[in-house]
Tab-separated table of C-alpha atoms and ligand atoms in Angstrom:
chain	number	residue	atom	x	y	z
T	7	MET	CA	74.493	26.315	35.120
T	8	THR	CA	78.295	28.188	34.208
T	9	ILE	CA	77.912	31.004	36.678
T	10	ASN	CA	76.899	34.506	35.456
T	11	GLN	CA	74.264	33.030	32.970
T	12	VAL	CA	70.932	33.746	34.045
T	13	ASN	CA	68.287	31.415	34.559
T	14	GLU	CA	66.008	30.354	32.218
T	15	LEU	CA	62.488	31.085	32.211
T	16	LEU	CA	60.827	28.389	34.051
T	17	PRO	CA	57.772	26.049	31.668
T	18	VAL	CA	54.357	27.232	32.574
T	19	PRO	CA	52.581	24.942	33.758
T	20	SER	CA	49.322	24.478	31.727
T	21	GLY	CA	45.804	22.224	32.427
T	22	PRO	CA	44.376	21.857	35.809
T	23	LEU	CA	45.472	23.836	38.531
T	24	GLU	CA	46.908	21.336	40.238
T	25	ILE	CA	49.439	20.560	42.830
T	26	LEU	CA	51.698	17.565	42.777
T	27	ALA	CA	53.041	16.148	45.912
T	28	LEU	CA	56.545	16.311	46.144
T	29	PRO	CA	58.760	13.384	43.691
T	30	THR	CA	59.362	10.669	46.743
T	31	GLY	CA	62.029	8.286	46.340
T	32	GLY	CA	65.809	8.128	46.852
T	33	SER	CA	67.491	11.532	47.473
T	34	ASN	CA	70.018	11.403	44.531
T	35	PHE	CA	67.874	13.464	41.840
T	36	THR	CA	69.413	14.824	38.482
T	37	ASP	CA	67.127	18.043	37.375
T	38	ALA	CA	68.079	20.876	39.201
T	39	HIS	CA	63.893	20.952	38.855
T	40	THR	CA	63.102	18.097	40.361
T	41	VAL	CA	66.000	18.564	43.971
T	42	SER	CA	62.606	20.049	46.231
T	43	ILE	CA	63.840	22.201	49.038
T	44	TYR	CA	62.885	24.031	52.315
T	45	PHE	CA	60.533	27.464	51.263
T	46	SER	CA	59.422	28.233	48.106
T	47	LEU	CA	57.570	32.161	48.227
T	48	ILE	CA	55.522	32.977	44.577
T	49	VAL	CA	55.735	36.950	44.131
T	50	PRO	CA	52.941	37.255	41.410
T	51	THR	CA	54.185	40.704	39.620
T	52	TYR	CA	52.194	42.783	36.618
T	53	ASN	CA	53.665	45.386	35.408
T	54	GLU	CA	55.996	45.947	39.204
T	55	CYS	CA	58.686	47.022	36.352
T	56	LYS	CA	60.202	49.929	39.737
T	57	ASN	CA	59.156	47.045	43.185
T	58	VAL	CA	60.803	43.871	41.337
T	59	LYS	CA	64.616	44.762	41.432
T	60	THR	CA	63.817	45.627	46.108
T	61	ILE	CA	61.402	43.557	45.954
T	62	VAL	CA	63.567	40.446	44.745
T	63	GLU	CA	67.101	42.222	47.055
T	64	GLN	CA	64.334	42.275	50.544
T	65	LEU	CA	63.129	39.010	50.309
T	66	SER	CA	66.933	37.121	49.345
T	67	LYS	CA	68.778	39.394	52.294
T	68	LEU	CA	65.800	37.887	55.004
T	69	LEU	CA	65.897	34.022	53.221
T	70	ASP	CA	69.507	34.240	53.117
T	71	GLY	CA	70.285	34.759	56.841
T	72	MET	CA	67.220	32.018	57.686
T	73	ILE	CA	67.159	29.428	55.929
T	74	PRO	CA	70.587	29.440	53.375
T	75	GLY	CA	70.240	27.535	49.887
T	76	ASN	CA	67.035	25.687	51.625
T	77	TYR	CA	64.146	28.396	49.487
T	78	GLU	CA	64.114	29.322	46.111
T	79	LEU	CA	61.852	32.821	44.820
T	80	ILE	CA	59.439	32.746	42.163
T	81	VAL	CA	58.063	35.896	39.848
T	82	VAL	CA	55.435	34.631	38.484
T	83	ASP	CA	55.192	37.132	35.540
T	84	ASP	CA	51.971	38.105	32.989
T	85	ASN	CA	53.711	39.533	30.216
T	86	SER	CA	53.482	43.057	31.665
T	87	PRO	CA	53.628	45.334	29.459
T	88	ASP	CA	56.591	47.391	31.967
T	89	ARG	CA	59.126	44.473	30.926
T	90	THR	CA	58.858	43.412	34.309
T	91	TRP	CA	59.827	39.651	33.937
T	92	GLU	CA	62.347	40.641	32.039
T	93	ILE	CA	64.515	42.876	34.715
T	94	ALA	CA	63.625	40.322	37.169
T	95	GLN	CA	65.667	37.124	35.077
T	96	SER	CA	68.799	39.667	34.812
T	97	LEU	CA	68.608	39.737	38.620
T	98	THR	CA	69.459	35.848	38.109
T	99	VAL	CA	72.628	36.232	37.569
T	100	GLU	CA	72.849	37.823	41.064
T	101	TYR	CA	70.588	35.465	42.936
T	102	PRO	CA	70.535	31.984	41.924
T	103	GLN	CA	68.391	31.312	43.727
T	104	LEU	CA	65.419	33.173	41.958
T	105	GLN	CA	63.098	31.613	38.727
T	106	VAL	CA	60.592	33.481	36.721
T	107	MET	CA	57.598	32.500	34.782
T	108	ARG	CA	56.323	34.217	31.791
T	109	ARG	CA	52.889	33.715	31.144
T	110	GLU	CA	51.365	35.308	28.314
T	111	ASP	CA	48.529	32.613	27.742
T	112	GLU	CA	46.716	33.175	31.328
T	113	ARG	CA	45.860	36.262	32.973
T	114	GLY	CA	45.471	36.677	36.745
T	115	LEU	CA	47.000	37.029	40.265
T	116	SER	CA	45.469	33.764	41.894
T	117	THR	CA	45.944	31.318	39.368
T	118	ALA	CA	49.759	33.697	38.889
T	119	VAL	CA	50.227	31.961	42.065
T	120	ILE	CA	48.812	28.478	41.244
T	121	ARG	CA	50.897	27.828	38.525
T	122	GLY	CA	54.576	29.703	40.246
T	123	TRP	CA	52.801	26.012	43.059
T	124	GLN	CA	53.299	24.025	40.791
T	125	ALA	CA	56.425	24.566	39.278
T	126	SER	CA	57.963	24.788	42.474
T	127	ARG	CA	60.086	22.628	44.655
T	128	GLY	CA	59.316	23.361	47.894
T	129	GLU	CA	57.689	21.877	50.645
T	130	VAL	CA	56.281	25.101	52.502
T	131	LEU	CA	55.013	26.960	49.521
T	132	GLY	CA	54.332	31.640	49.986
T	133	VAL	CA	53.103	34.307	48.570
T	134	ILE	CA	54.101	37.234	48.942
T	135	ASP	CA	52.988	40.746	46.884
T	136	ALA	CA	56.165	42.216	44.563
T	137	ASP	CA	54.663	46.119	45.595
T	138	LEU	CA	56.428	45.884	49.173
T	139	GLN	CA	53.109	46.708	50.985
T	140	HIS	CA	53.593	42.854	51.974
T	141	PRO	CA	56.228	43.810	54.771
T	142	PRO	CA	58.927	41.010	53.784
T	143	GLU	CA	60.729	40.936	57.263
T	144	THR	CA	56.841	39.559	58.711
T	145	LEU	CA	57.839	35.812	56.631
T	146	LEU	CA	60.184	34.752	59.790
T	147	GLN	CA	57.225	34.922	62.054
T	148	LEU	CA	55.271	33.723	59.664
T	149	LEU	CA	57.555	30.227	59.018
T	150	ALA	CA	58.341	30.004	62.696
T	151	GLU	CA	54.362	29.698	62.435
T	152	ILE	CA	54.635	27.016	60.308
T	153	GLN	CA	57.726	25.639	62.212
T	154	ARG	CA	55.537	25.164	65.353
T	155	GLY	CA	52.901	23.396	63.717
T	156	ALA	CA	50.293	25.086	62.208
T	157	ASP	CA	49.566	23.694	58.262
T	158	LEU	CA	48.947	27.703	57.074
T	159	ALA	CA	50.237	30.482	58.055
T	160	ALA	CA	48.630	33.503	57.705
T	161	ALA	CA	49.789	37.637	58.081
T	162	SER	CA	46.772	38.942	58.982
T	163	ARG	CA	45.938	43.078	59.196
T	164	HIS	CA	43.365	42.389	61.770
T	165	VAL	CA	44.948	40.653	64.505
T	166	ALA	CA	47.333	42.709	67.494
T	167	GLU	CA	49.344	44.655	65.490
T	168	GLY	CA	48.511	44.160	62.356
T	169	GLY	CA	46.437	47.235	60.810
T	170	VAL	CA	46.571	49.159	56.953
T	171	SER	CA	48.562	52.002	56.732
T	172	ASP	CA	46.252	54.946	55.887
T	173	TRP	CA	43.277	53.033	53.068
T	174	SER	CA	40.516	55.648	52.142
T	175	VAL	CA	37.785	55.186	54.301
T	176	ILE	CA	35.577	53.678	51.388
T	177	ARG	CA	38.587	50.778	50.913
T	178	ARG	CA	38.964	49.963	54.351
T	179	PHE	CA	34.471	49.881	54.123
T	180	LEU	CA	35.018	47.864	50.886
T	181	SER	CA	37.506	45.248	52.250
T	182	ARG	CA	35.747	44.714	55.571
T	183	GLY	CA	32.365	44.491	53.237
T	184	ALA	CA	33.863	41.692	51.838
T	185	GLN	CA	34.779	39.744	54.159
T	186	THR	CA	30.872	39.821	55.534
T	187	VAL	CA	29.154	39.084	52.221
T	188	GLY	CA	31.590	36.036	52.646
T	189	LEU	CA	31.017	34.650	56.449
T	190	ILE	CA	27.931	35.022	55.445
T	191	ILE	CA	27.534	32.633	51.796
T	192	LEU	CA	30.568	30.816	53.537
T	193	PRO	CA	31.130	30.877	57.319
T	194	GLY	CA	33.357	27.955	57.481
T	195	VAL	CA	35.975	29.159	55.259
T	196	VAL	CA	36.020	32.580	55.371
T	197	GLY	CA	35.128	32.165	59.004
T	198	ARG	CA	38.855	30.737	59.612
T	199	VAL	CA	41.248	33.728	59.612
T	200	SER	CA	39.874	37.649	60.988
T	201	ASP	CA	41.548	38.184	57.173
T	202	PRO	CA	40.205	36.282	54.775
T	203	MET	CA	41.548	38.969	51.869
T	204	SER	CA	44.901	38.385	52.760
T	205	GLY	CA	47.325	37.727	49.673
T	206	TYR	CA	50.544	37.073	52.112
T	207	PHE	CA	50.386	33.253	53.432
T	208	MET	CA	52.425	30.402	53.071
T	209	LEU	CA	51.338	26.646	53.783
T	210	ARG	CA	52.795	22.959	54.125
T	211	ARG	CA	51.737	21.916	50.515
T	212	ASN	CA	50.444	18.546	51.999
T	213	CYS	CA	47.741	20.570	52.561
T	214	ILE	CA	46.404	20.934	49.040
T	215	ALA	CA	48.566	18.354	46.813
T	216	GLY	CA	46.528	16.615	45.086
T	217	LYS	CA	43.325	19.234	45.666
T	218	THR	CA	42.559	20.646	41.910
T	219	MET	CA	42.193	24.002	42.316
T	220	ASN	CA	39.456	26.743	40.559
T	221	PRO	CA	40.009	30.112	42.292
T	222	ALA	CA	37.664	33.436	39.960
T	223	GLY	CA	40.239	36.777	41.468
T	224	TYR	CA	42.116	37.702	43.131
T	225	LYS	CA	41.193	36.294	46.720
T	226	ILE	CA	43.675	32.844	46.433
T	227	LEU	CA	43.756	32.190	50.461
T	228	ILE	CA	40.347	31.492	50.528
T	229	GLU	CA	40.618	28.754	47.898
T	230	VAL	CA	43.143	27.812	49.001
T	231	LEU	CA	41.138	27.534	52.513
T	232	GLY	CA	37.443	26.062	50.819
T	233	ARG	CA	39.622	23.188	49.076
T	234	GLY	CA	42.081	22.195	51.467
T	235	ASN	CA	42.933	19.958	54.111
T	236	ILE	CA	44.256	22.782	56.448
T	237	ARG	CA	43.402	21.774	60.156
T	238	TRP	CA	45.995	23.669	62.147
T	239	ILE	CA	46.031	27.829	61.171
T	240	GLY	CA	48.876	30.117	62.861
T	241	GLU	CA	48.617	34.082	61.777
T	242	VAL	CA	51.210	37.118	62.338
T	243	GLY	CA	50.504	40.660	62.468
T	244	TYR	CA	50.989	43.072	59.929
T	245	VAL	CA	50.666	46.495	58.669
T	246	PHE	CA	49.790	46.368	55.097
T	247	GLN	CA	52.604	49.306	53.783
T	248	GLU	CA	51.428	52.561	51.489
T	249	ARG	CA	52.448	51.993	47.658
T	250	LYS	CA	55.133	53.515	46.751
T	251	GLU	CA	55.708	53.276	42.456
T	252	GLY	CA	52.978	51.776	40.807
T	253	GLU	CA	50.090	51.248	41.403
T	254	SER	CA	46.631	48.916	42.228
T	255	LYS	CA	45.184	46.628	39.580
T	256	VAL	CA	42.009	45.732	41.851
T	257	THR	CA	39.168	47.260	39.772
T	258	SER	CA	35.762	46.688	40.803
T	259	LYS	CA	35.761	43.864	38.337
T	260	GLN	CA	37.762	42.031	41.651
T	261	TYR	CA	34.918	42.462	43.703
T	262	ILE	CA	32.201	40.693	41.445
T	263	GLU	CA	35.213	37.972	40.228
T	264	TYR	CA	35.085	37.808	44.449
T	265	LEU	CA	31.083	37.020	45.111
T	266	ARG	CA	31.406	34.464	42.172
T	267	HIS	CA	34.232	32.685	43.513
T	268	LEU	CA	32.199	33.136	47.243
T	269	LEU	CA	29.583	31.177	45.199
T	270	ILE	CA	31.727	28.832	42.773
T	271	LEU	CA	33.659	27.349	46.202
T	272	ARG	CA	29.919	27.349	48.113
T	273	PHE	CA	28.031	24.831	45.534
T	274	ALA	CA	32.223	22.850	45.138
T	275	ARG	CA	31.259	21.649	48.945
T	276	TRP	CA	27.411	21.469	49.417
T	277	PRO	CA	27.025	17.803	49.469
T	278	MET	CA	25.316	17.103	46.496
T	279	GLY	CA	25.380	13.611	46.380
T	280	LYS	CA	23.199	13.695	49.667
T	281	PHE	CA	21.299	16.656	48.697
T	282	VAL	CA	19.619	14.098	45.195
T	283	ARG	CA	19.256	11.437	47.900
T	284	PHE	CA	17.633	13.965	50.128
T	285	GLY	CA	15.591	14.789	47.766
T	286	ILE	CA	14.422	11.515	46.482
T	287	VAL	CA	13.652	10.712	49.583
T	288	GLY	CA	11.555	14.029	50.640
T	289	PHE	CA	9.838	13.500	47.349
T	290	SER	CA	8.784	10.235	48.360
T	291	GLY	CA	7.340	11.185	51.219
T	292	VAL	CA	4.515	12.814	49.165
T	293	PHE	CA	3.656	9.285	47.792
T	294	VAL	CA	3.492	7.904	51.652
T	295	ASN	CA	1.492	11.053	53.049
T	296	MET	CA	-1.124	10.928	50.229
T	297	ALA	CA	-2.071	6.807	50.711
T	298	VAL	CA	-1.221	6.869	54.792
T	299	LEU	CA	-4.730	9.879	54.064
T	300	TYR	CA	-6.516	7.741	51.616
T	301	VAL	CA	-6.288	4.941	53.617
T	302	LEU	CA	-7.482	7.120	56.649
T	303	ARG	CA	-10.295	9.222	54.967
T	304	THR	CA	-10.982	6.063	53.126
T	305	TYR	CA	-11.527	2.882	54.913
T	306	LEU	CA	-11.274	4.731	58.740
T	307	ASN	CA	-13.896	7.259	57.868
T	308	LEU	CA	-10.937	9.469	60.429
T	309	GLU	CA	-11.830	13.510	60.822
T	310	LEU	CA	-9.502	15.382	58.334
T	311	THR	CA	-7.145	17.142	60.721
T	312	ARG	CA	-6.424	14.885	62.172
T	313	SER	CA	-5.656	12.299	59.694
T	314	LEU	CA	-3.132	14.931	57.201
T	315	ILE	CA	-1.247	15.404	60.879
T	316	PHE	CA	-1.142	11.507	60.895
T	317	ALA	CA	-0.460	11.139	56.915
T	318	ALA	CA	2.631	13.793	58.129
T	319	GLU	CA	3.318	12.830	61.424
T	320	LEU	CA	4.285	8.862	59.025
T	321	ALA	CA	5.294	10.628	55.911
T	322	ILE	CA	8.538	12.457	58.558
T	323	ILE	CA	9.212	8.854	59.895
T	324	SER	CA	9.552	6.949	56.401
T	325	ASN	CA	11.925	9.499	54.902
T	326	PHE	CA	13.872	9.634	57.936
T	327	LEU	CA	13.983	6.119	58.623
T	328	TRP	CA	15.428	6.836	54.806
T	329	ASN	CA	17.595	9.491	55.424
T	330	ASP	CA	18.623	7.564	58.381
T	331	LEU	CA	19.987	4.254	56.185
T	332	TRP	CA	20.778	6.316	52.546
T	333	THR	CA	20.952	9.600	53.381
T	334	PHE	CA	23.557	10.472	55.316
T	335	GLY	CA	24.266	6.070	55.642
T	336	ASP	CA	27.770	6.950	56.127
T	337	ILE	CA	27.208	8.702	59.468
T	338	SER	CA	24.716	7.118	60.788
T	339	LYS	CA	26.171	4.253	60.663
T	340	ARG	CA	29.182	6.495	63.001
T	341	GLN	CA	26.282	7.095	65.641
T	342	PRO	CA	24.805	3.335	66.457
T	343	GLY	CA	22.350	2.365	68.664
T	344	ILE	CA	19.113	3.018	69.055
T	345	SER	CA	19.297	6.044	71.458
T	346	GLN	CA	20.751	7.321	69.197
T	347	ARG	CA	18.956	6.758	66.643
T	348	PHE	CA	15.731	7.706	68.826
T	349	LYS	CA	17.621	11.689	69.258
T	350	ARG	CA	18.330	11.661	65.720
T	351	LEU	CA	14.577	11.282	64.891
T	352	LEU	CA	13.604	13.699	67.786
T	353	LYS	CA	15.581	16.447	65.701
T	354	PHE	CA	14.569	15.416	62.297
T	355	ASN	CA	11.090	15.502	63.160
T	356	THR	CA	11.416	18.744	64.978
T	357	ILE	CA	13.215	20.587	62.228
T	358	CYS	CA	10.565	19.121	59.154
T	359	LEU	CA	7.698	20.398	61.592
T	360	MET	CA	9.572	23.705	61.923
T	361	GLY	CA	9.327	23.441	57.737
T	362	LEU	CA	5.816	22.624	57.561
T	363	ILE	CA	5.079	26.328	59.457
T	364	LEU	CA	7.891	27.430	57.774
T	365	ASN	CA	6.099	26.159	53.685
T	366	VAL	CA	2.854	27.554	55.199
T	367	LEU	CA	4.193	30.935	56.178
T	368	LEU	CA	6.164	31.343	52.494
T	369	VAL	CA	2.687	30.272	50.987
T	370	ASN	CA	0.489	32.988	52.952
T	371	LEU	CA	3.379	35.737	52.241
T	372	MET	CA	3.842	35.293	48.827
T	373	PHE	CA	-0.213	33.998	48.098
T	374	ASN	CA	-1.419	37.038	50.269
T	375	VAL	CA	0.888	39.755	50.006
T	376	PHE	CA	2.840	39.519	46.875
T	377	GLY	CA	-0.055	38.229	44.888
T	378	MET	CA	1.187	35.219	43.731
T	379	ASN	CA	-0.999	32.229	42.137
T	380	GLU	CA	-1.368	29.318	45.390
T	381	TYR	CA	0.271	27.085	42.915
T	382	LEU	CA	3.827	28.322	41.935
T	383	ALA	CA	3.817	29.424	45.840
T	384	ASN	CA	3.443	26.006	46.769
T	385	LEU	CA	6.214	25.164	45.043
T	386	ILE	CA	8.512	27.723	45.735
T	387	ALA	CA	7.564	27.148	48.842
T	388	ILE	CA	8.733	23.179	48.945
T	389	VAL	CA	11.996	24.355	46.883
T	390	ALA	CA	12.972	26.246	49.921
T	391	VAL	CA	11.626	24.411	53.058
T	392	THR	CA	13.605	21.524	50.993
T	393	LEU	CA	16.894	23.601	51.326
T	394	TRP	CA	16.041	24.239	54.942
T	395	ASN	CA	15.065	20.701	56.233
T	396	PHE	CA	18.490	19.581	54.210
T	397	TRP	CA	20.887	22.218	55.534
T	398	ILE	CA	19.831	21.659	59.117
T	399	ASN	CA	19.547	18.664	59.596
T	400	MET	CA	22.752	18.007	57.782
T	401	LYS	CA	24.033	20.589	60.665
T	402	LEU	CA	22.342	19.333	63.735
T	403	SER	CA	20.189	15.718	63.147
T	404	TRP	CA	23.491	14.268	61.132
T	405	ARG	CA	25.920	16.305	62.390
T	406	VAL	CA	29.788	15.370	61.481
T	407	THR	CA	31.509	15.728	64.396
T	408	GLU	CA	35.531	15.303	63.790
T	409	VAL	CA	36.672	13.846	66.454
T	410	ASP	CA	40.693	14.105	66.532
G	8	GDD	N1	50.764	38.012	37.621
G	8	GDD	C1	50.253	38.851	38.047
G	8	GDD	N2	48.568	38.963	37.355
G	8	GDD	N3	50.071	39.494	39.316
G	8	GDD	C2	49.243	40.486	39.096
G	8	GDD	C3	48.074	40.496	39.123
G	8	GDD	C4	47.930	39.555	37.226
G	8	GDD	O1	46.874	39.649	36.720
G	8	GDD	N4	47.483	41.729	39.445
G	8	GDD	C5	48.224	41.796	40.806
G	8	GDD	N5	49.145	40.596	40.352
G	8	GDD	C6	50.345	41.651	41.400
G	8	GDD	C7	50.839	42.391	41.738
G	8	GDD	O2	52.103	42.972	40.879
G	8	GDD	C8	51.362	42.569	42.967
G	8	GDD	O3	52.091	42.372	43.401
G	8	GDD	C9	50.026	42.166	44.224
G	8	GDD	O4	49.684	41.110	42.913
G	8	GDD	C10	49.470	42.631	44.480
G	8	GDD	O5	48.640	43.386	43.506
G	8	GDD	P1	48.329	44.891	44.249
G	8	GDD	O6	47.057	45.479	42.578
G	8	GDD	O7	48.981	45.605	44.011
G	8	GDD	O8	46.628	44.415	45.200
G	8	GDD	P2	46.305	45.226	45.953
G	8	GDD	O9	47.489	46.056	46.617
G	8	GDD	O10	44.990	46.204	45.668
G	8	GDD	O11	45.850	43.982	47.126
G	8	GDD	C11	46.806	43.209	47.448
G	8	GDD	O12	46.297	43.233	49.252
G	8	GDD	C12	45.405	42.243	49.702
G	8	GDD	C13	45.988	42.987	51.281
G	8	GDD	O13	47.097	40.989	51.193
G	8	GDD	C14	46.427	42.005	47.201
G	8	GDD	O14	47.499	40.803	47.242
G	8	GDD	C15	45.338	41.425	47.703
G	8	GDD	O15	44.651	40.194	47.489
G	8	GDD	C16	45.547	41.705	49.157
G	8	GDD	O16	43.864	41.055	49.740
G	9	MN	MN1	49.321	46.402	46.095
């Protein structure tokens, strides 16, 4: 590239939203786009013509002081009507470490960030807003967290030194409300950081390399936490600034997209294979129950209640054995021995008996209070109790405790 030429626009990646691992092998890379560097920072833009020059100047000054020549800025613009991409591209003459991507066929904050990461060369991938609401100087503390060994470093408004400038009560309520809904639907993801709504963070590429992303809406951090392999998370407090130019693109649609995103991740993390096996085993238990009941009543002439209890108990034991060998076999073989198995049986039994009680309560509620047909009520209760039995058993009886 001769000195006063602008950088070409980056080609826009298409296809699956998968970030690749960096090319390994010799250091004699030929193509400028394949030389790996330390840090790639994505700046997603939509109608930021008044902010883009300032943010590029501030970021370049900051990063030239910390990692000179070892970073790149990638503005990913969604064909802004105010031609932000064109202004950004003109800046590449003065800031050669700046690259610009103009997307014309795809739109959205989260996918813009991922496409930027796909086109990037950094070992560490970051994202920052273009509108100066995320203070650039926080980058230095985030990079320090990564260099301390964190897999992901997030700027948070909800830790010491964090906060928002003068957000309206409504915006604060909406932000905290969204976080609470996330904690209910996806506690294992949203609960890992104090500010899951943050759009200001960085992470090691290898934590998400090879994972296909499927984000919806604005919350890229939740997507990364939900699909990435992230163990150590560092957080840095920052004060979310007031916008000086342009306006926020957050609309009520983003909140609906956020809910959809949570549900997509919820079911992506739901172990469907195990759930199907658990359902098949549970269904087989119905036959065991009926067969034992038939034998006890017909050949042993045992009175009804005791026959029902014996039949239910034998069905529970049969279900346990099948689940321990087949559904959760991969987990139980890591916890060998009779006493461990007996402990699992006790937990399984207790949970199933609680499920029986739950079943009776639900059927009575639907039948007596809502006047629902008893067989439909029982069917709904069976489905609800199967979900309960599966989830609680997976979390308690066959819990996978990651041992470091
Ligand atoms: N490429 C692209 N495409 N960029 C977008 C789009 C889009 O569809 N929508 C917004 N952006 C860019 C904006 O230009 C800005 O740089 C950044 O994404 C954030 O957009 P805002 O509209 O300013 O969002 P906000 O300020 O209300 O909320 C931001 O901060 C919150 C707290 O960190 C967002 O980053 C939220 O995700 C975040 O929770
Ligand atoms: Mn903003």
